[in-house]
XYZ file of C-alpha atoms in Angstrom:
517
model
C -42.155 -37.121 -31.639
C -43.595 -36.345 -28.105
C -46.960 -37.085 -29.535
C -45.964 -40.533 -30.577
C -44.546 -40.873 -26.977
C -47.655 -39.537 -25.485
C -49.888 -42.567 -27.037
C -47.306 -45.146 -26.110
C -47.568 -44.107 -22.286
C -51.128 -43.950 -22.629
C -51.217 -47.590 -24.352
C -48.756 -48.555 -21.347
C -50.782 -47.579 -18.738
C -53.776 -49.033 -20.219
C -52.412 -52.257 -20.285
C -51.747 -52.771 -16.972
C -53.697 -52.395 -13.510
C -50.701 -51.135 -11.236
C -48.657 -48.297 -11.969
C -45.706 -48.642 -14.473
C -42.155 -47.416 -14.386
C -40.617 -45.468 -16.895
C -37.124 -47.369 -16.546
C -38.742 -50.467 -17.658
C -41.556 -49.321 -19.655
C -39.365 -47.031 -22.072
C -35.752 -47.983 -21.591
C -34.508 -45.936 -24.754
C -36.734 -42.649 -24.339
C -35.004 -39.450 -23.587
C -35.624 -37.987 -20.235
C -36.460 -34.432 -21.887
C -38.924 -36.096 -24.424
C -40.774 -38.492 -21.663
C -40.866 -35.624 -19.377
C -42.445 -33.301 -21.813
C -45.288 -36.035 -22.835
C -45.828 -36.781 -19.171
C -46.320 -33.059 -18.281
C -48.651 -32.806 -21.241
C -51.014 -35.755 -19.788
C -50.868 -34.662 -16.299
C -51.948 -31.256 -17.296
C -55.001 -32.822 -18.825
C -55.285 -35.275 -15.675
C -55.174 -38.086 -17.918
C -52.301 -39.530 -15.758
C -50.740 -38.669 -12.547
C -46.867 -39.453 -12.033
C -44.216 -39.078 -9.483
C -40.540 -38.555 -9.765
C -38.219 -41.201 -8.346
C -34.630 -40.207 -8.024
C -32.058 -43.296 -6.885
C -28.257 -44.032 -7.568
C -27.304 -46.745 -9.897
C -23.966 -48.421 -10.047
C -22.418 -47.755 -13.522
C -19.233 -49.337 -15.160
C -16.271 -46.617 -16.211
C -14.508 -47.522 -19.592
C -12.161 -49.889 -17.728
C -14.674 -51.261 -16.042
C -16.216 -52.394 -19.644
C -13.152 -53.476 -20.838
C -12.604 -56.084 -17.847
C -16.057 -57.491 -18.749
C -15.360 -57.937 -22.210
C -11.651 -59.224 -21.843
C -10.877 -59.998 -18.316
C -9.410 -58.179 -15.213
C -5.510 -57.096 -15.282
C -4.624 -59.662 -12.641
C -6.262 -62.693 -14.476
C -4.406 -61.430 -17.926
C -1.245 -61.478 -15.852
C -2.103 -64.906 -14.658
C -2.915 -66.234 -17.990
C 0.413 -65.080 -19.460
C 2.616 -66.556 -16.622
C 0.826 -69.726 -17.200
C 1.336 -70.012 -20.412
C 5.165 -69.526 -20.267
C 6.247 -72.675 -19.808
C 9.619 -71.970 -17.935
C 8.639 -69.002 -16.563
C 7.966 -65.282 -17.678
C 10.331 -62.385 -16.774
C 9.020 -59.362 -15.137
C 10.506 -57.229 -17.939
C 8.561 -59.190 -20.482
C 5.492 -58.809 -18.984
C 4.376 -55.291 -20.271
C 4.935 -56.547 -24.108
C 2.383 -59.691 -23.467
C -0.455 -58.046 -21.350
C 0.271 -54.123 -21.807
C 1.664 -51.836 -19.500
C -1.483 -50.910 -17.537
C -2.398 -54.476 -16.892
C 1.100 -55.411 -16.268
C 1.542 -52.303 -13.568
C -1.894 -53.096 -12.048
C -2.568 -56.820 -12.473
C 0.915 -57.885 -10.885
C 0.589 -56.549 -7.720
C -3.071 -57.760 -7.699
C -1.905 -61.288 -8.768
C 0.801 -61.559 -6.093
C -1.891 -60.173 -3.566
C -4.197 -63.166 -4.464
C -1.609 -65.718 -4.379
C -1.840 -66.602 -8.213
C 1.541 -66.122 -8.959
C 5.001 -66.508 -7.435
C 8.706 -65.353 -8.095
C 11.943 -67.358 -7.925
C 15.412 -66.268 -6.934
C 16.129 -65.796 -10.723
C 13.367 -63.233 -10.856
C 10.813 -65.464 -12.731
C 7.428 -65.407 -12.477
C 5.629 -68.806 -11.993
C 1.881 -69.589 -11.299
C 1.328 -70.824 -7.877
C -2.209 -72.284 -8.489
C -3.608 -74.376 -11.126
C -6.681 -72.101 -11.977
C -8.217 -69.022 -10.715
C -11.632 -67.260 -10.443
C -11.851 -63.748 -11.848
C -14.077 -62.277 -9.452
C -13.626 -58.835 -10.351
C -15.154 -59.596 -13.775
C -17.781 -61.704 -12.111
C -18.598 -58.635 -9.710
C -18.449 -56.242 -12.747
C -21.021 -58.389 -14.878
C -23.497 -58.613 -12.015
C -23.311 -54.846 -11.552
C -23.569 -54.326 -15.516
C -27.093 -56.502 -15.310
C -28.268 -55.187 -12.174
C -27.048 -51.407 -11.645
C -26.051 -52.745 -8.336
C -24.636 -55.304 -6.226
C -25.654 -56.888 -3.201
C -22.150 -56.470 -1.088
C -21.766 -52.582 -0.439
C -18.002 -53.391 0.054
C -17.700 -54.681 -3.650
C -19.197 -51.375 -5.106
C -16.942 -49.205 -2.545
C -13.661 -51.340 -3.769
C -14.887 -51.277 -7.382
C -15.166 -47.598 -6.998
C -11.875 -46.973 -5.437
C -10.391 -49.103 -8.309
C -11.994 -46.493 -10.713
C -14.019 -49.718 -12.421
C -17.300 -48.453 -11.157
C -19.228 -44.989 -10.359
C -22.307 -44.066 -8.825
C -25.088 -42.107 -11.394
C -27.876 -40.593 -10.094
C -31.148 -41.667 -12.008
C -34.284 -40.144 -12.304
C -37.270 -42.162 -13.174
C -41.148 -42.109 -13.147
C -43.783 -44.008 -11.374
C -47.016 -43.239 -13.922
C -50.685 -44.758 -13.413
C -54.285 -43.665 -14.507
C -55.611 -40.245 -13.685
C -59.390 -39.169 -13.042
C -59.597 -38.111 -16.991
C -57.778 -41.125 -18.205
C -58.421 -41.958 -21.952
C -56.555 -43.717 -24.909
C -57.149 -40.701 -27.218
C -55.507 -37.194 -26.535
C -58.132 -34.583 -27.063
C -57.472 -31.385 -28.654
C -58.015 -28.589 -26.291
C -58.538 -25.114 -27.585
C -56.559 -22.043 -25.942
C -58.890 -19.115 -27.251
C -62.425 -18.490 -27.087
C -63.265 -16.738 -30.348
C -66.161 -14.911 -31.342
C -67.321 -17.241 -34.024
C -67.507 -19.934 -31.111
C -69.980 -17.658 -29.042
C -71.832 -16.518 -31.689
C -72.701 -20.359 -32.697
C -72.685 -22.120 -29.364
C -69.977 -24.304 -30.702
C -67.885 -23.525 -27.561
C -70.094 -26.045 -25.580
C -68.645 -28.827 -27.885
C -64.933 -27.713 -27.303
C -62.709 -28.612 -24.128
C -60.284 -25.605 -23.401
C -57.004 -25.538 -22.189
C -56.701 -24.590 -18.325
C -54.918 -21.239 -17.565
C -51.545 -21.634 -15.438
C -51.806 -18.205 -13.411
C -48.670 -19.384 -11.671
C -46.689 -19.815 -14.643
C -43.532 -17.275 -14.502
C -43.402 -17.011 -18.431
C -40.319 -16.725 -20.632
C -37.684 -15.025 -19.379
C -36.653 -11.865 -21.308
C -32.730 -11.850 -22.330
C -31.587 -8.141 -21.600
C -28.245 -6.424 -21.202
C -27.209 -5.700 -17.270
C -25.161 -3.367 -15.782
C -21.780 -4.615 -14.170
C -21.900 -3.722 -10.313
C -18.974 -1.555 -10.609
C -20.792 0.581 -13.277
C -23.694 0.607 -10.639
C -21.342 1.978 -7.924
C -19.652 4.143 -10.233
C -22.737 5.736 -11.096
C -23.732 6.424 -7.290
C -20.451 7.958 -6.869
C -21.029 10.264 -9.396
C -24.464 11.253 -7.891
C -22.669 11.677 -4.783
C -19.908 14.025 -6.066
C -22.461 16.338 -8.308
C -24.507 16.403 -4.945
C -21.647 17.875 -3.470
C -20.811 20.594 -6.022
C -17.947 18.598 -7.897
C -16.905 19.119 -11.229
C -16.073 16.047 -13.323
C -12.099 15.962 -14.774
C -11.864 14.046 -18.237
C -9.745 11.299 -17.548
C -9.477 9.698 -20.909
C -5.402 9.474 -20.964
C -3.901 6.073 -19.620
C -0.577 6.780 -20.667
C 1.219 9.672 -19.114
C 4.921 11.122 -18.799
C 7.007 10.489 -15.678
C 6.634 14.223 -15.215
C 2.990 14.479 -14.780
C 2.542 11.043 -13.122
C 5.648 11.543 -10.667
C 7.852 14.574 -10.876
C 4.873 17.252 -10.818
C 3.630 15.637 -7.503
C 7.085 15.980 -5.803
C 7.710 11.995 -5.976
C 11.432 11.826 -6.246
C 13.085 9.867 -9.244
C 14.396 7.250 -6.815
C 11.366 6.571 -5.257
C 10.147 2.796 -5.141
C 6.987 3.358 -6.765
C 8.991 4.268 -10.013
C 10.470 0.937 -9.975
C 9.916 -1.506 -12.925
C 8.409 -4.076 -10.295
C 5.788 -1.157 -9.330
C 5.190 0.438 -12.550
C 4.327 -0.589 -16.116
C 6.579 1.382 -18.429
C 5.793 1.755 -22.035
C 8.367 0.264 -24.703
C 7.479 1.979 -27.764
C 7.715 4.921 -27.641
C 10.049 4.998 -24.987
C 9.537 8.981 -24.108
C 7.239 11.634 -24.618
C 7.189 15.325 -24.597
C 7.933 18.378 -22.503
C 4.536 19.902 -21.040
C 3.383 22.196 -23.874
C 0.302 24.238 -25.013
C -1.263 21.750 -27.252
C -1.130 19.124 -24.854
C -3.065 21.235 -22.028
C -5.602 22.193 -24.547
C -6.367 18.769 -26.084
C -5.770 17.061 -22.991
C -7.055 16.911 -19.576
C -8.800 19.535 -17.525
C -11.048 22.444 -17.720
C -8.929 24.867 -19.317
C -11.570 27.253 -19.908
C -12.378 28.786 -16.481
C -14.861 31.757 -17.795
C -15.637 33.042 -21.173
C -13.967 32.180 -24.220
C -10.445 33.485 -23.181
C -7.748 31.659 -20.446
C -6.674 34.443 -17.873
C -3.269 34.859 -18.322
C -1.148 32.259 -16.292
C 1.225 33.616 -13.909
C 3.375 30.352 -14.763
C 3.932 29.383 -18.417
C 4.601 26.066 -18.993
C 8.747 26.112 -19.511
C 8.838 27.970 -16.089
C 6.771 25.293 -14.461
C 9.167 22.554 -15.914
C 11.991 24.406 -14.541
C 10.312 25.052 -11.117
C 9.884 21.401 -10.599
C 13.331 20.406 -11.529
C 14.646 23.220 -8.845
C 12.072 22.098 -6.387
C 13.713 18.321 -6.743
C 17.271 19.189 -7.312
C 18.083 22.160 -4.836
C 15.019 23.054 -3.269
C 12.731 26.035 -3.757
C 9.677 27.925 -2.426
C 10.895 27.589 1.036
C 11.795 23.805 0.614
C 15.179 22.053 0.660
C 14.140 19.593 -1.906
C 15.669 16.272 -2.499
C 18.974 17.561 -3.535
C 19.670 15.045 -6.205
C 20.547 15.307 -9.789
C 17.288 15.369 -11.604
C 17.033 13.774 -15.055
C 14.947 15.112 -17.660
C 14.993 11.563 -19.560
C 13.647 9.845 -16.536
C 10.903 12.501 -16.600
C 9.805 12.154 -19.921
C 9.766 7.882 -19.638
C 6.075 7.064 -20.689
C 3.865 5.005 -18.065
C 0.720 3.473 -17.647
C -0.796 5.939 -15.049
C -0.494 4.458 -11.632
C -2.985 6.881 -10.423
C -5.712 9.779 -11.502
C -3.538 12.461 -9.530
C -1.722 13.207 -12.746
C -4.932 14.364 -14.076
C -5.780 16.390 -10.924
C -2.212 17.979 -11.069
C -3.110 19.203 -14.340
C -6.326 20.602 -13.421
C -4.671 22.516 -10.569
C -2.049 23.836 -13.076
C -4.883 25.359 -14.977
C -6.484 26.647 -11.771
C -3.351 28.764 -10.937
C -4.482 31.011 -13.834
C -7.706 32.054 -11.514
C -6.957 30.827 -7.981
C -10.526 30.351 -6.225
C -12.206 27.685 -4.537
C -12.982 24.646 -6.695
C -13.791 21.161 -6.452
C -13.031 18.197 -8.787
C -13.632 14.573 -9.380
C -12.570 11.604 -11.487
C -13.043 7.828 -11.570
C -11.191 6.066 -14.155
C -9.044 2.958 -14.515
C -5.064 3.032 -13.166
C -2.475 0.461 -13.493
C 0.177 -0.847 -10.918
C 2.636 -3.850 -11.347
C 1.318 -5.542 -8.156
C 0.874 -9.147 -6.981
C -2.831 -10.492 -7.854
C -4.683 -11.683 -4.414
C -7.866 -11.223 -2.913
C -7.813 -7.847 -2.566
C -5.267 -6.440 -5.246
C -5.429 -6.549 -8.989
C -2.640 -5.106 -11.564
C -5.577 -2.840 -13.037
C -8.229 -1.252 -10.921
C -10.561 1.929 -10.964
C -9.781 4.723 -8.626
C -12.038 7.481 -7.295
C -10.295 10.580 -6.698
C -11.600 13.808 -5.547
C -9.773 17.381 -5.187
C -10.861 20.422 -2.988
C -9.057 23.803 -3.442
C -9.688 26.531 -1.175
C -8.004 29.330 1.257
C -6.901 27.949 4.819
C -8.114 24.402 4.787
C -7.208 22.307 7.844
C -6.597 18.852 8.550
C -9.656 18.645 11.044
C -11.383 19.772 8.001
C -10.418 17.079 5.543
C -11.322 14.531 8.486
C -14.790 15.815 8.789
C -15.144 15.688 5.042
C -14.271 12.165 4.748
C -16.863 11.275 7.297
C -19.523 13.122 5.546
C -18.280 11.659 2.129
C -18.331 8.247 3.129
C -21.536 8.420 5.150
C -23.442 9.214 2.017
C -22.552 5.757 0.634
C -23.387 4.136 4.022
C -19.630 3.728 5.166
C -19.483 4.614 8.928
C -17.199 4.096 11.614
C -14.173 5.152 9.982
C -10.648 4.887 11.314
C -7.703 7.066 10.051
C -4.083 6.317 10.184
C -1.137 8.428 9.792
C 0.602 7.366 6.691
C 3.553 9.252 4.315
C 2.851 10.256 0.743
C 5.490 12.143 -1.399
C 2.925 14.837 -2.511
C 0.670 15.012 0.827
C 1.616 16.333 4.049
C -0.121 15.262 6.124
C -1.208 12.118 4.756
C -4.009 9.615 6.393
C -4.953 5.955 5.283
C -8.855 5.377 5.771
C -10.153 2.046 7.127
C -13.561 0.207 6.976
C -14.636 -2.836 8.268
C -15.543 -5.532 6.035
C -17.979 -7.927 7.370
C -17.038 -10.468 4.578
C -13.510 -10.662 5.384
C -13.953 -10.020 9.022
C -11.349 -7.299 9.160
C -10.169 -3.697 8.848
C -9.629 -2.898 5.039
C -8.079 0.281 3.867
C -10.501 2.096 1.358
C -8.956 5.117 0.687
C -5.661 7.455 1.057
C -5.982 11.312 1.968
C -3.788 14.082 2.660
C -3.286 17.706 1.893
C -0.639 18.515 -1.122
C 2.375 19.681 -0.403
C 3.707 23.161 -1.192
C 6.270 21.718 -3.077
C 3.703 20.439 -5.467
C 1.540 23.435 -5.585
C 3.623 26.521 -5.677
C 5.775 25.686 -8.710
C 2.227 25.932 -10.639
C 2.005 29.365 -9.536
C -0.883 28.642 -7.054
C -0.783 31.256 -3.834
C 0.486 30.084 -0.748
C -2.615 30.387 1.369
C -4.446 28.254 -1.218
C -4.608 24.882 0.065
C -5.805 21.450 -1.398
C -7.116 18.344 -0.351
C -6.848 15.342 -2.086
C -8.205 11.732 -1.652
C -8.481 8.522 -3.366
C -10.027 5.034 -3.195
C -10.466 2.226 -5.157
C -14.120 1.566 -6.761
C -13.744 -2.249 -6.361
C -13.264 -1.816 -2.384
C -16.487 -0.323 -1.956
C -18.362 -2.631 -4.202
C -16.757 -5.675 -2.473
C -18.448 -4.575 0.630
C -21.642 -3.644 -0.524
C -22.248 -6.730 -2.732
C -20.468 -9.005 -0.094
C -17.845 -10.108 -2.517
C -14.581 -11.405 -0.711
C -12.459 -11.912 -3.738
C -11.557 -9.082 -6.060
C -11.167 -11.474 -8.979
C -14.767 -12.575 -8.973
C -15.662 -8.902 -9.551
C -13.042 -7.757 -12.352
C -11.484 -9.952 -14.793
C -11.581 -13.189 -16.578
C -13.439 -14.886 -13.587
C -16.282 -12.830 -13.540
C -19.612 -14.923 -13.211
C -21.943 -13.505 -15.811
C -24.789 -14.765 -13.802
C -23.600 -12.341 -10.933
C -23.427 -9.601 -13.327
C -27.109 -10.035 -14.470
C -28.666 -10.969 -11.229
C -27.202 -8.675 -8.855
C -29.618 -5.745 -7.407
C -29.379 -2.227 -8.045
C -27.413 -0.551 -5.772
C -27.820 2.036 -2.931
C -24.709 3.109 -1.292
C -26.591 4.852 1.663
C -28.659 1.895 2.409
C -27.587 -1.163 4.584
C-alpha cells in the first residue's frame, strides 16, 4: 500500500511545475501512510517536503444535524407557523423534540421570529426567516473556516463547531527526482566485491543519527530503589535486618507490649484496621517466636535460657498496665485480655522490634536491627498521607545510651542519604521517653515536612521482657515514601504509590544515590 502511494506522489509531483499540497492531492490518504511514503522518497532525495500545521473549523455531530435538517430555532418557527390557531408551549417538545424546543424557543424569541399571546399561545411574528445558523455551518462544512471570526466563536460557544489541528505537507521535486523508485541495497556482499557488480548498485545511506528501536525491559519502582539504598546504609552501619513478613498482629504485640494503653486513640476503629475473621489470635507462645519474627538463635544451635518465659512476660505486661511494676505506677485501669488478643493490620513495624528485643533478653548485649516493610493506618488520604505505606525502622540496644547520642546518630544517619539541616521537636509516644519528631525542608512543597519519629524505649516496655535496667534502646521510624518524594521531587504521595502511578515515571526515573544532591 505504501509503494502504491509512493508512485502516486511521484506522478502528482511530476504533473505540476509548482509544489503540490497533500490535502488537495491526497484527501483520502491516511496520515501515517502518507508520512511513511514521503520519508521514503525524501531519504533518496527524490522529493523535498515541508510540514504545514494549521487549525480548521469542523462541525460537531449537532452541527451536522443542523446542516441536514435546519437549526433548532428554524424548527420552532416552522412548527409555530404551521399551527393555524397558535401553538401551546407544552405541545412544542412533541413536535420538534425536547432539545430543539429547549434551545430553539429562546433563540426564536430573541430573533423576533415568534411571539406569545396572553393566553400562552405561540404565534409567528414574521412571514419568513433566513436560517443564518444553517447557512454559516454550510460554509464551514465546505471551506473549513468562515470569514467572520465572530461567527466561529459563536458556533464554538454553542458547541456546533470546534477547532481541529490539521497537519498537511507541501511537496516538490528533489535533486534526484525520478518517476521510478530504484531499489537501494543495504548490504555490500562478498559476491558484489568479487564480481564488481557493486558498481552498478545504488546503496542506501546509513543514518548514524538514528536512535534505534527501544528495547522493552522491566524497571524498578523508585520506592524499591530508595529501599535498596536504605538497606545498604543500614548494613554499612552494622545493622542486622529483621524478618518482617507478618502483616497481621495481635493487639498484644502491636500495642500492649509497647506500653500503649488500651484506651489510647490509636487503637480506635478510625485509626486502625481490625480483622473481622478471625477476631482474635493466640497468647504469645514458643512456636510463634520460633516460626515468627526475629533472630531467635543468638549463638550456636541452642537458645540461652530466657530470664522471663512468655507466660511471665504476658503477666508482666498486664501488671505494668493495671497496677504498675518495675518502679512504674502504670496506667491503673482494668486491662482486658480480649482486647489484647484482637487481630489488627499492623500499624507499625515496632511490633517486630518488640519480639526481637524480647529474644535479646536471653543474651543482653549491644545490638543493631532494622526493618523496611508495609504498615497500615486508617488515615485520610491526602498529598502526604496514605492508608498503607512503608515504614523504615531502626533499633539500637546498648548500655548507658543518652538522648544526645540519639540526636547525633540521627544526623549521621540522615546525612548518609543527603538530608542535612534537620530539626528536632519534642513529642509524645506511649513507648518512648524522651521522644522527638524529625523534620526536613521539602523544596517541592516549600515547607518543613516531618520525615521521622524517634525516642528511647521506656522501662515499662523493656523491663517486663527481662532486659537489664542499664540496657537502653534507641528506636526511630520514618516512611519510605517521604525521602523518596524529596529525592524525586514528587509533591503528591498518590503519584508514587497506588492506582494513580504513572508507569512512564517508573520506567524513566533515574537511579538514586541518597547521598548525592
